[in-house]
């Protein structure tokens, strides 16, 4: 039996991107800065966590070595005791941008080498003709926002006016995205989804990567809170990905979390969602139990990014990493001979960095599998090496992008 499990810790970069200067991110390091902050007591929060960052299970897979490969960063006081079957390394992104679709597509063997469309950091941010079309085609009385803004902040600013007026809150960021926030009850969840579908068609000529529905609840600016009914409307990948190649030959791809949205539901056999990282971990474990020969479980753990990275919450991010790490033995226990588990990320989101946007970073590539000889896979030239490794493990022919490192970790090497 050969099965594969790809777990993406959304935004868990490890610094060192060769082109970070192009994005204004030189020196950003999500993992490194969280670890350093915790070591200095800056990750303490009463009732949540305290002291040094404790992620022993990821360290047993070689997270410390991956970080050193990416940037030379070392974790003080860490005993380097790795599982015999563990492998570790880092990967550099070659796709344009530092957003979710680019990172995930490249992980799945398809770098995005084209330039996405972006909205300028002006007020208004959207072209007048787009705004007019959104109002006309979406059948709304107007829009609020029309600027660059963090999601929680703009809901606090415009939420009450939105409830009174029925105008959706539309905003963007440095990513190729148009986000739309609306109240689940007063505006309606299904109405929000339908409006996003309309806007998706309107921004296609602008090459905008995603339109994201951001529903929220509450009655005042002090009580507004986003819900987990987010939905991403992404453009489909321009070429077949690992997911397409697997489903074309009859294998199942079980998508956990927002994976289905990221790939525009292409190459997906089944979608399993839940609210929060720990509930998502439960779904991933269930998918591991259900996967058969030749299948892939592809899971995204989004809270690292949305709840802690964008909010620049070091203590929250550290606690989430520790919670995730404590559950890893449950995943290890479900691995069978012939299985391959890879933990990685799609970009960075350094909670100590300026602003609230993603950071251009290298990503960890760590994992294990019963019977693997493991070892150091070094610095990979592209995230696509991950997808090609999974492809080789599952018996697919080589794809157009990336180089498999499976021979380096296999017991057949």
mmCIF file of C-alpha atoms in Angstrom:
data_model
loop_
_atom_site.group_PDB
_atom_site.id
_atom_site.type_symbol
_atom_site.label_atom_id
_atom_site.label_comp_id
_atom_site.label_asym_id
_atom_site.label_seq_id
_atom_site.Cartn_x
_atom_site.Cartn_y
_atom_site.Cartn_z
ATOM 1 C CA UNK A 1 0.000 0.000 0.000
ATOM 2 C CA UNK A 2 1.242 3.514 -0.882
ATOM 3 C CA UNK A 3 -0.636 6.461 0.562
ATOM 4 C CA UNK A 4 0.419 10.081 1.052
ATOM 5 C CA UNK A 5 -0.551 12.762 3.561
ATOM 6 C CA UNK A 6 0.293 16.428 2.997
ATOM 7 C CA UNK A 7 -0.305 18.677 5.998
ATOM 8 C CA UNK A 8 0.106 22.402 5.320
ATOM 9 C CA UNK A 9 0.601 24.612 8.365
ATOM 10 C CA UNK A 10 -0.722 27.721 6.668
ATOM 11 C CA UNK A 11 1.877 30.548 6.903
ATOM 12 C CA UNK A 12 4.486 28.619 8.943
ATOM 13 C CA UNK A 13 7.508 29.945 7.053
ATOM 14 C CA UNK A 14 11.085 29.543 8.256
ATOM 15 C CA UNK A 15 12.671 32.667 6.733
ATOM 16 C CA UNK A 16 15.548 33.086 4.339
ATOM 17 C CA UNK A 17 13.775 33.539 0.987
ATOM 18 C CA UNK A 18 16.380 34.516 -1.598
ATOM 19 C CA UNK A 19 14.021 37.091 -3.109
ATOM 20 C CA UNK A 20 12.594 38.455 0.167
ATOM 21 C CA UNK A 21 13.976 41.935 -0.596
ATOM 22 C CA UNK A 22 11.723 42.152 -3.666
ATOM 23 C CA UNK A 23 8.738 41.854 -1.316
ATOM 24 C CA UNK A 24 10.128 44.042 1.465
ATOM 25 C CA UNK A 25 10.492 41.010 3.712
ATOM 26 C CA UNK A 26 14.249 40.661 4.220
ATOM 27 C CA UNK A 27 14.780 39.253 7.697
ATOM 28 C CA UNK A 28 11.246 37.922 8.214
ATOM 29 C CA UNK A 29 11.157 34.487 9.845
ATOM 30 C CA UNK A 30 7.872 33.199 11.209
ATOM 31 C CA UNK A 31 9.238 30.181 13.091
ATOM 32 C CA UNK A 32 12.500 31.786 14.129
ATOM 33 C CA UNK A 33 10.934 34.934 15.524
ATOM 34 C CA UNK A 34 8.206 33.045 17.370
ATOM 35 C CA UNK A 35 10.838 30.792 18.958
ATOM 36 C CA UNK A 36 13.029 33.754 19.886
ATOM 37 C CA UNK A 37 10.079 35.692 21.297
ATOM 38 C CA UNK A 38 9.001 32.753 23.441
ATOM 39 C CA UNK A 39 12.557 32.244 24.712
ATOM 40 C CA UNK A 40 12.583 35.884 25.853
ATOM 41 C CA UNK A 41 9.199 35.720 27.553
ATOM 42 C CA UNK A 42 7.444 37.682 24.807
ATOM 43 C CA UNK A 43 5.229 34.729 23.943
ATOM 44 C CA UNK A 44 3.767 34.447 27.424
ATOM 45 C CA UNK A 45 0.073 35.010 28.003
ATOM 46 C CA UNK A 46 -1.629 34.205 31.262
ATOM 47 C CA UNK A 47 -4.045 31.345 30.891
ATOM 48 C CA UNK A 48 -2.749 30.445 27.432
ATOM 49 C CA UNK A 49 0.949 29.537 27.458
ATOM 50 C CA UNK A 50 4.372 30.534 28.744
ATOM 51 C CA UNK A 51 8.085 29.835 28.425
ATOM 52 C CA UNK A 52 10.089 28.509 25.461
ATOM 53 C CA UNK A 53 8.276 27.189 22.409
ATOM 54 C CA UNK A 54 7.659 23.454 22.879
ATOM 55 C CA UNK A 55 7.200 21.515 19.641
ATOM 56 C CA UNK A 56 9.085 18.253 20.332
ATOM 57 C CA UNK A 57 7.292 16.173 17.722
ATOM 58 C CA UNK A 58 8.065 18.545 14.856
ATOM 59 C CA UNK A 59 11.628 18.750 16.146
ATOM 60 C CA UNK A 60 11.780 14.947 16.042
ATOM 61 C CA UNK A 61 11.057 15.250 12.306
ATOM 62 C CA UNK A 62 13.932 17.707 11.893
ATOM 63 C CA UNK A 63 12.257 21.115 12.100
ATOM 64 C CA UNK A 64 15.420 22.446 13.741
ATOM 65 C CA UNK A 65 17.554 21.219 10.839
ATOM 66 C CA UNK A 66 15.096 22.629 8.311
ATOM 67 C CA UNK A 67 15.325 26.043 9.972
ATOM 68 C CA UNK A 68 19.103 25.909 9.934
ATOM 69 C CA UNK A 69 19.055 24.959 6.258
ATOM 70 C CA UNK A 70 16.802 27.910 5.436
ATOM 71 C CA UNK A 71 18.546 30.651 7.380
ATOM 72 C CA UNK A 72 21.217 29.263 9.688
ATOM 73 C CA UNK A 73 18.821 29.805 12.608
ATOM 74 C CA UNK A 74 19.406 27.443 15.531
ATOM 75 C CA UNK A 75 17.169 26.803 18.513
ATOM 76 C CA UNK A 76 18.977 27.228 21.816
ATOM 77 C CA UNK A 77 19.010 24.205 24.075
ATOM 78 C CA UNK A 78 17.442 21.855 21.551
ATOM 79 C CA UNK A 79 18.632 18.261 21.646
ATOM 80 C CA UNK A 80 18.729 17.005 18.076
ATOM 81 C CA UNK A 81 17.133 13.599 18.405
ATOM 82 C CA UNK A 82 15.273 12.752 15.208
ATOM 83 C CA UNK A 83 13.138 9.778 14.293
ATOM 84 C CA UNK A 84 15.149 7.270 12.269
ATOM 85 C CA UNK A 85 12.637 7.527 9.417
ATOM 86 C CA UNK A 86 12.380 11.342 9.507
ATOM 87 C CA UNK A 87 13.539 13.605 6.692
ATOM 88 C CA UNK A 88 14.059 17.339 6.747
ATOM 89 C CA UNK A 89 14.867 20.236 4.481
ATOM 90 C CA UNK A 90 13.606 23.592 3.250
ATOM 91 C CA UNK A 91 12.174 24.851 -0.037
ATOM 92 C CA UNK A 92 12.326 28.148 -1.918
ATOM 93 C CA UNK A 93 9.265 29.443 -3.753
ATOM 94 C CA UNK A 94 9.612 30.335 -7.424
ATOM 95 C CA UNK A 95 5.993 31.393 -7.965
ATOM 96 C CA UNK A 96 5.087 35.047 -8.206
ATOM 97 C CA UNK A 97 3.544 36.488 -5.074
ATOM 98 C CA UNK A 98 3.381 35.250 -1.512
ATOM 99 C CA UNK A 99 -0.204 34.160 -1.261
ATOM 100 C CA UNK A 100 -2.121 30.966 -0.652
ATOM 101 C CA UNK A 101 -2.916 29.822 -4.225
ATOM 102 C CA UNK A 102 0.666 30.347 -5.448
ATOM 103 C CA UNK A 103 2.093 28.402 -2.528
ATOM 104 C CA UNK A 104 -0.355 25.517 -2.685
ATOM 105 C CA UNK A 105 -0.265 25.188 -6.460
ATOM 106 C CA UNK A 106 3.522 25.040 -6.351
ATOM 107 C CA UNK A 107 3.402 22.427 -3.578
ATOM 108 C CA UNK A 108 1.119 20.436 -5.895
ATOM 109 C CA UNK A 109 3.698 20.605 -8.678
ATOM 110 C CA UNK A 110 2.592 23.735 -10.544
ATOM 111 C CA UNK A 111 4.520 26.983 -9.974
ATOM 112 C CA UNK A 112 2.602 30.167 -10.822
ATOM 113 C CA UNK A 113 5.163 31.942 -13.002
ATOM 114 C CA UNK A 114 2.768 34.611 -14.276
ATOM 115 C CA UNK A 115 2.010 37.919 -12.561
ATOM 116 C CA UNK A 116 -1.224 38.152 -10.612
ATOM 117 C CA UNK A 117 -3.350 41.262 -10.722
ATOM 118 C CA UNK A 118 -3.352 43.522 -7.667
ATOM 119 C CA UNK A 119 -5.318 46.520 -6.445
ATOM 120 C CA UNK A 120 -3.402 49.703 -5.565
ATOM 121 C CA UNK A 121 -3.102 50.879 -1.965
ATOM 122 C CA UNK A 122 -5.307 53.893 -2.612
ATOM 123 C CA UNK A 123 -8.792 55.015 -1.649
ATOM 124 C CA UNK A 124 -10.702 53.906 -3.602
ATOM 125 C CA UNK A 125 -8.722 50.743 -4.340
ATOM 126 C CA UNK A 126 -11.025 49.336 -7.023
ATOM 127 C CA UNK A 127 -11.491 50.764 -10.528
ATOM 128 C CA UNK A 128 -14.730 52.725 -10.839
ATOM 129 C CA UNK A 129 -16.024 50.444 -13.587
ATOM 130 C CA UNK A 130 -15.513 47.398 -11.345
ATOM 131 C CA UNK A 131 -17.301 49.031 -8.431
ATOM 132 C CA UNK A 132 -20.211 50.016 -10.658
ATOM 133 C CA UNK A 133 -20.453 46.487 -12.055
ATOM 134 C CA UNK A 134 -20.355 44.939 -8.566
ATOM 135 C CA UNK A 135 -23.262 47.134 -7.489
ATOM 136 C CA UNK A 136 -25.223 46.587 -10.700
ATOM 137 C CA UNK A 137 -24.629 42.871 -11.264
ATOM 138 C CA UNK A 138 -24.596 42.001 -7.562
ATOM 139 C CA UNK A 139 -27.843 43.916 -6.926
ATOM 140 C CA UNK A 140 -26.590 45.762 -3.849
ATOM 141 C CA UNK A 141 -27.200 49.423 -2.933
ATOM 142 C CA UNK A 142 -23.467 50.171 -2.846
ATOM 143 C CA UNK A 143 -20.269 48.960 -1.251
ATOM 144 C CA UNK A 144 -18.319 49.982 1.840
ATOM 145 C CA UNK A 145 -14.569 49.978 2.366
ATOM 146 C CA UNK A 146 -13.006 49.938 -1.099
ATOM 147 C CA UNK A 147 -9.511 50.036 0.376
ATOM 148 C CA UNK A 148 -6.615 47.999 1.747
ATOM 149 C CA UNK A 149 -7.380 46.855 5.289
ATOM 150 C CA UNK A 150 -7.056 44.004 7.814
ATOM 151 C CA UNK A 151 -10.255 41.977 7.953
ATOM 152 C CA UNK A 152 -11.115 42.369 11.619
ATOM 153 C CA UNK A 153 -10.374 46.091 11.569
ATOM 154 C CA UNK A 154 -12.559 46.857 8.574
ATOM 155 C CA UNK A 155 -15.499 44.925 10.032
ATOM 156 C CA UNK A 156 -15.166 46.969 13.216
ATOM 157 C CA UNK A 157 -15.080 50.180 11.161
ATOM 158 C CA UNK A 158 -17.919 49.498 8.762
ATOM 159 C CA UNK A 159 -19.927 46.644 10.305
ATOM 160 C CA UNK A 160 -22.672 48.726 11.877
ATOM 161 C CA UNK A 161 -23.151 50.800 8.725
ATOM 162 C CA UNK A 162 -23.250 47.558 6.724
ATOM 163 C CA UNK A 163 -26.056 46.204 8.907
ATOM 164 C CA UNK A 164 -28.035 49.445 8.536
ATOM 165 C CA UNK A 165 -27.486 49.922 4.818
ATOM 166 C CA UNK A 166 -27.178 46.421 3.364
ATOM 167 C CA UNK A 167 -23.975 47.437 1.562
ATOM 168 C CA UNK A 168 -21.298 44.685 1.652
ATOM 169 C CA UNK A 169 -17.822 45.551 2.913
ATOM 170 C CA UNK A 170 -15.289 45.106 0.101
ATOM 171 C CA UNK A 171 -11.555 45.359 0.681
ATOM 172 C CA UNK A 172 -8.183 44.033 -0.416
ATOM 173 C CA UNK A 173 -4.534 43.661 0.633
ATOM 174 C CA UNK A 174 -1.094 43.280 -0.937
ATOM 175 C CA UNK A 175 -2.243 39.837 -2.125
ATOM 176 C CA UNK A 176 -4.159 39.253 -5.327
ATOM 177 C CA UNK A 177 -7.506 39.204 -3.584
ATOM 178 C CA UNK A 178 -10.869 40.924 -3.225
ATOM 179 C CA UNK A 179 -12.484 40.146 0.122
ATOM 180 C CA UNK A 180 -16.136 40.684 0.916
ATOM 181 C CA UNK A 181 -17.422 40.809 4.473
ATOM 182 C CA UNK A 182 -21.113 40.610 5.253
ATOM 183 C CA UNK A 183 -23.324 39.708 8.203
ATOM 184 C CA UNK A 184 -24.553 36.114 8.156
ATOM 185 C CA UNK A 185 -28.052 37.078 9.336
ATOM 186 C CA UNK A 186 -28.709 40.659 8.272
ATOM 187 C CA UNK A 187 -27.178 40.247 4.798
ATOM 188 C CA UNK A 188 -27.480 36.468 4.561
ATOM 189 C CA UNK A 189 -24.807 33.816 4.156
ATOM 190 C CA UNK A 190 -26.085 32.394 0.878
ATOM 191 C CA UNK A 191 -26.555 35.910 -0.481
ATOM 192 C CA UNK A 192 -22.926 36.648 0.378
ATOM 193 C CA UNK A 193 -21.794 33.523 -1.467
ATOM 194 C CA UNK A 194 -23.854 34.441 -4.520
ATOM 195 C CA UNK A 195 -22.479 37.991 -4.497
ATOM 196 C CA UNK A 196 -18.930 36.602 -4.350
ATOM 197 C CA UNK A 197 -19.636 34.399 -7.372
ATOM 198 C CA UNK A 198 -20.760 37.461 -9.305
ATOM 199 C CA UNK A 199 -17.642 39.379 -8.299
ATOM 200 C CA UNK A 200 -15.466 36.378 -9.203
ATOM 201 C CA UNK A 201 -16.603 36.692 -12.793
ATOM 202 C CA UNK A 202 -16.079 40.452 -12.777
ATOM 203 C CA UNK A 203 -12.443 40.277 -11.601
ATOM 204 C CA UNK A 204 -11.406 37.470 -13.940
ATOM 205 C CA UNK A 205 -10.204 39.979 -16.607
ATOM 206 C CA UNK A 206 -8.039 41.611 -13.916
ATOM 207 C CA UNK A 207 -6.319 38.284 -13.084
ATOM 208 C CA UNK A 208 -7.261 38.498 -9.409
ATOM 209 C CA UNK A 209 -6.404 35.234 -7.683
ATOM 210 C CA UNK A 210 -9.209 34.972 -5.140
ATOM 211 C CA UNK A 211 -12.512 36.440 -4.091
ATOM 212 C CA UNK A 212 -13.081 35.557 -0.443
ATOM 213 C CA UNK A 213 -16.374 35.535 1.438
ATOM 214 C CA UNK A 214 -15.810 36.751 5.013
ATOM 215 C CA UNK A 215 -19.065 36.281 6.961
ATOM 216 C CA UNK A 216 -19.442 37.616 10.480
ATOM 217 C CA UNK A 217 -21.981 37.780 13.294
ATOM 218 C CA UNK A 218 -22.712 40.119 16.204
ATOM 219 C CA UNK A 219 -24.745 43.287 16.606
ATOM 220 C CA UNK A 220 -22.228 46.035 17.401
ATOM 221 C CA UNK A 221 -18.635 46.904 16.576
ATOM 222 C CA UNK A 222 -17.681 45.560 19.995
ATOM 223 C CA UNK A 223 -19.291 42.166 19.389
ATOM 224 C CA UNK A 224 -18.689 41.514 15.677
ATOM 225 C CA UNK A 225 -16.779 38.277 15.066
ATOM 226 C CA UNK A 226 -15.877 36.457 11.872
ATOM 227 C CA UNK A 227 -17.226 32.929 11.551
ATOM 228 C CA UNK A 228 -15.692 29.810 10.050
ATOM 229 C CA UNK A 229 -18.051 29.940 7.052
ATOM 230 C CA UNK A 230 -15.380 31.620 4.957
ATOM 231 C CA UNK A 231 -15.327 30.518 1.327
ATOM 232 C CA UNK A 232 -12.633 31.172 -1.267
ATOM 233 C CA UNK A 233 -13.460 31.563 -4.962
ATOM 234 C CA UNK A 234 -10.158 30.994 -6.726
ATOM 235 C CA UNK A 235 -9.206 30.872 -10.370
ATOM 236 C CA UNK A 236 -8.473 27.296 -11.482
ATOM 237 C CA UNK A 237 -4.834 26.277 -11.977
ATOM 238 C CA UNK A 238 -3.739 26.830 -15.597
ATOM 239 C CA UNK A 239 -2.249 23.326 -15.915
ATOM 240 C CA UNK A 240 -2.932 19.946 -14.309
ATOM 241 C CA UNK A 241 -1.643 19.672 -10.754
ATOM 242 C CA UNK A 242 -0.723 16.629 -8.696
ATOM 243 C CA UNK A 243 -4.384 16.474 -7.703
ATOM 244 C CA UNK A 244 -5.572 16.291 -11.313
ATOM 245 C CA UNK A 245 -3.008 13.627 -12.131
ATOM 246 C CA UNK A 246 -4.119 11.468 -9.218
ATOM 247 C CA UNK A 247 -7.858 11.719 -9.817
ATOM 248 C CA UNK A 248 -7.353 11.130 -13.548
ATOM 249 C CA UNK A 249 -5.881 7.726 -12.819
ATOM 250 C CA UNK A 250 -8.636 6.848 -10.346
ATOM 251 C CA UNK A 251 -7.021 7.691 -7.014
ATOM 252 C CA UNK A 252 -8.867 9.706 -4.399
ATOM 253 C CA UNK A 253 -7.796 13.149 -3.219
ATOM 254 C CA UNK A 254 -9.396 13.939 0.127
ATOM 255 C CA UNK A 255 -9.226 17.693 0.761
ATOM 256 C CA UNK A 256 -9.294 18.825 4.377
ATOM 257 C CA UNK A 257 -10.008 22.486 5.119
ATOM 258 C CA UNK A 258 -9.846 25.068 2.342
ATOM 259 C CA UNK A 259 -7.842 22.916 -0.100
ATOM 260 C CA UNK A 260 -10.882 22.442 -2.332
ATOM 261 C CA UNK A 261 -11.418 26.199 -2.609
ATOM 262 C CA UNK A 262 -7.738 26.855 -3.373
ATOM 263 C CA UNK A 263 -7.815 24.524 -6.372
ATOM 264 C CA UNK A 264 -11.253 25.717 -7.546
ATOM 265 C CA UNK A 265 -12.493 22.215 -6.608
ATOM 266 C CA UNK A 266 -10.530 20.662 -9.461
ATOM 267 C CA UNK A 267 -8.817 17.329 -8.870
ATOM 268 C CA UNK A 268 -10.738 16.896 -5.604
ATOM 269 C CA UNK A 269 -12.646 13.728 -4.755
ATOM 270 C CA UNK A 270 -14.006 14.683 -1.356
ATOM 271 C CA UNK A 271 -14.006 17.753 0.913
ATOM 272 C CA UNK A 272 -13.981 17.670 4.699
ATOM 273 C CA UNK A 273 -14.206 20.905 6.677
ATOM 274 C CA UNK A 274 -14.412 21.947 10.301
ATOM 275 C CA UNK A 275 -14.064 25.061 12.449
ATOM 276 C CA UNK A 276 -10.610 25.510 13.974
ATOM 277 C CA UNK A 277 -7.267 23.745 13.742
ATOM 278 C CA UNK A 278 -8.041 21.034 16.274
ATOM 279 C CA UNK A 279 -11.368 20.133 14.678
ATOM 280 C CA UNK A 280 -9.533 20.158 11.343
ATOM 281 C CA UNK A 281 -6.954 17.785 12.803
ATOM 282 C CA UNK A 282 -9.796 15.421 13.724
ATOM 283 C CA UNK A 283 -10.973 15.551 10.104
ATOM 284 C CA UNK A 284 -7.444 14.859 8.868
ATOM 285 C CA UNK A 285 -7.120 11.830 11.146
ATOM 286 C CA UNK A 286 -10.428 10.493 9.862
ATOM 287 C CA UNK A 287 -9.259 10.980 6.294
ATOM 288 C CA UNK A 288 -6.041 9.104 7.079
ATOM 289 C CA UNK A 289 -8.108 6.163 8.301
ATOM 290 C CA UNK A 290 -10.319 6.236 5.198
ATOM 291 C CA UNK A 291 -7.574 6.656 2.564
ATOM 292 C CA UNK A 292 -6.797 3.687 0.377
ATOM 293 C CA UNK A 293 -3.950 2.568 -1.842
ATOM 294 C CA UNK A 294 -2.787 5.385 -4.114
ATOM 295 C CA UNK A 295 -4.792 8.076 -2.303
ATOM 296 C CA UNK A 296 -3.714 11.527 -1.098
ATOM 297 C CA UNK A 297 -4.991 13.390 1.947
ATOM 298 C CA UNK A 298 -4.223 17.095 1.495
ATOM 299 C CA UNK A 299 -4.962 19.180 4.597
ATOM 300 C CA UNK A 300 -4.682 22.892 5.322
ATOM 301 C CA UNK A 301 -4.578 24.257 8.878
ATOM 302 C CA UNK A 302 -5.607 27.847 8.294
ATOM 303 C CA UNK A 303 -5.799 29.237 11.834
ATOM 304 C CA UNK A 304 -2.038 29.797 12.006
ATOM 305 C CA UNK A 305 -2.472 32.377 9.267
ATOM 306 C CA UNK A 306 -5.888 33.927 9.775
ATOM 307 C CA UNK A 307 -6.135 33.926 13.559
ATOM 308 C CA UNK A 308 -2.542 34.606 14.558
ATOM 309 C CA UNK A 309 -0.240 35.602 11.700
ATOM 310 C CA UNK A 310 -2.399 38.366 10.250
ATOM 311 C CA UNK A 311 -3.296 39.527 13.744
ATOM 312 C CA UNK A 312 0.383 39.654 14.752
ATOM 313 C CA UNK A 313 -0.359 37.481 17.766
ATOM 314 C CA UNK A 314 2.895 35.811 18.834
ATOM 315 C CA UNK A 315 1.479 34.080 21.907
ATOM 316 C CA UNK A 316 -1.555 32.821 20.000
ATOM 317 C CA UNK A 317 0.585 31.505 17.140
ATOM 318 C CA UNK A 318 2.956 29.786 19.586
ATOM 319 C CA UNK A 319 0.065 28.167 21.464
ATOM 320 C CA UNK A 320 -1.448 26.960 18.178
ATOM 321 C CA UNK A 321 1.866 25.393 17.160
ATOM 322 C CA UNK A 322 2.119 23.635 20.517
ATOM 323 C CA UNK A 323 -1.469 22.378 20.265
ATOM 324 C CA UNK A 324 -0.794 21.048 16.753
ATOM 325 C CA UNK A 325 2.455 19.437 17.832
ATOM 326 C CA UNK A 326 0.791 17.613 20.739
ATOM 327 C CA UNK A 327 -1.560 15.924 18.274
ATOM 328 C CA UNK A 328 1.101 14.726 15.858
ATOM 329 C CA UNK A 329 1.587 11.355 17.622
ATOM 330 C CA UNK A 330 -2.022 10.583 16.690
ATOM 331 C CA UNK A 331 -1.089 11.016 13.026
ATOM 332 C CA UNK A 332 2.112 8.998 13.460
ATOM 333 C CA UNK A 333 0.060 6.149 14.965
ATOM 334 C CA UNK A 334 -2.107 5.981 11.834
ATOM 335 C CA UNK A 335 0.815 5.558 9.438
ATOM 336 C CA UNK A 336 1.079 2.134 7.823
ATOM 337 C CA UNK A 337 3.914 0.551 5.818
ATOM 338 C CA UNK A 338 4.078 2.371 2.483
ATOM 339 C CA UNK A 339 2.739 5.665 3.870
ATOM 340 C CA UNK A 340 4.382 9.080 3.464
ATOM 341 C CA UNK A 341 3.596 12.059 5.721
ATOM 342 C CA UNK A 342 4.908 15.525 4.847
ATOM 343 C CA UNK A 343 4.474 18.682 6.926
ATOM 344 C CA UNK A 344 5.085 21.967 5.150
ATOM 345 C CA UNK A 345 3.765 25.521 4.654
ATOM 346 C CA UNK A 346 2.640 27.738 1.784
ATOM 347 C CA UNK A 347 4.304 31.072 2.710
ATOM 348 C CA UNK A 348 5.198 33.007 5.848
ATOM 349 C CA UNK A 349 3.235 35.334 8.103
ATOM 350 C CA UNK A 350 5.724 36.516 10.707
ATOM 351 C CA UNK A 351 3.710 37.777 13.709
ATOM 352 C CA UNK A 352 6.602 40.037 14.717
ATOM 353 C CA UNK A 353 6.779 41.710 11.290
ATOM 354 C CA UNK A 354 5.465 45.127 10.312
ATOM 355 C CA UNK A 355 2.013 45.364 8.817
ATOM 356 C CA UNK A 356 -0.475 42.505 8.706
ATOM 357 C CA UNK A 357 0.361 40.783 5.427
ATOM 358 C CA UNK A 358 2.074 37.536 4.456
ATOM 359 C CA UNK A 359 5.867 37.399 4.407
ATOM 360 C CA UNK A 360 8.006 35.919 1.638
ATOM 361 C CA UNK A 361 9.875 33.022 3.259
ATOM 362 C CA UNK A 362 11.215 29.560 2.649
ATOM 363 C CA UNK A 363 9.137 26.707 4.025
ATOM 364 C CA UNK A 364 9.951 23.599 6.061
ATOM 365 C CA UNK A 365 9.733 20.217 4.360
ATOM 366 C CA UNK A 366 9.718 17.622 7.121
ATOM 367 C CA UNK A 367 8.123 14.227 7.400
ATOM 368 C CA UNK A 368 8.315 10.520 7.977
ATOM 369 C CA UNK A 369 6.970 7.161 6.884
ATOM 370 C CA UNK A 370 7.329 3.594 8.150
ATOM 371 C CA UNK A 371 10.427 2.021 6.637
ATOM 372 C CA UNK A 372 11.861 5.213 5.146
ATOM 373 C CA UNK A 373 15.531 5.808 5.762
ATOM 374 C CA UNK A 374 14.935 9.567 6.031
ATOM 375 C CA UNK A 375 17.762 12.080 6.172
ATOM 376 C CA UNK A 376 18.638 15.538 4.946
ATOM 377 C CA UNK A 377 17.002 16.618 1.668
ATOM 378 C CA UNK A 378 18.729 20.008 1.730
ATOM 379 C CA UNK A 379 17.415 23.220 0.224
ATOM 380 C CA UNK A 380 14.964 22.487 -2.562
ATOM 381 C CA UNK A 381 14.866 24.924 -5.490
ATOM 382 C CA UNK A 382 11.058 24.913 -5.672
ATOM 383 C CA UNK A 383 8.039 23.866 -3.630
ATOM 384 C CA UNK A 384 7.172 21.681 -6.634
ATOM 385 C CA UNK A 385 9.728 19.142 -5.417
ATOM 386 C CA UNK A 386 7.186 18.222 -2.742
ATOM 387 C CA UNK A 387 4.509 17.406 -5.288
ATOM 388 C CA UNK A 388 6.906 15.422 -7.446
ATOM 389 C CA UNK A 389 8.037 13.416 -4.417
ATOM 390 C CA UNK A 390 4.441 12.544 -3.583
ATOM 391 C CA UNK A 391 3.843 11.689 -7.246
ATOM 392 C CA UNK A 392 6.780 9.277 -7.334
ATOM 393 C CA UNK A 393 5.756 7.723 -4.028
ATOM 394 C CA UNK A 394 2.244 7.117 -5.388
ATOM 395 C CA UNK A 395 3.498 5.705 -8.677
ATOM 396 C CA UNK A 396 2.734 8.576 -11.041
ATOM 397 C CA UNK A 397 4.866 9.460 -14.049
ATOM 398 C CA UNK A 398 7.116 12.474 -13.615
ATOM 399 C CA UNK A 399 5.471 15.869 -14.062
ATOM 400 C CA UNK A 400 6.710 18.981 -15.857
ATOM 401 C CA UNK A 401 7.906 20.890 -12.796
ATOM 402 C CA UNK A 402 10.056 20.029 -9.823
ATOM 403 C CA UNK A 403 12.416 17.198 -8.911
ATOM 404 C CA UNK A 404 11.477 14.351 -6.599
ATOM 405 C CA UNK A 405 13.658 13.705 -3.554
ATOM 406 C CA UNK A 406 11.983 10.338 -2.913
ATOM 407 C CA UNK A 407 15.075 8.342 -3.839
ATOM 408 C CA UNK A 408 17.032 10.195 -1.139
ATOM 409 C CA UNK A 409 14.664 9.155 1.652
ATOM 410 C CA UNK A 410 13.430 5.784 0.428
ATOM 411 C CA UNK A 411 14.681 2.501 1.834
ATOM 412 C CA UNK A 412 15.205 1.462 -1.804
ATOM 413 C CA UNK A 413 17.869 4.148 -2.368
#
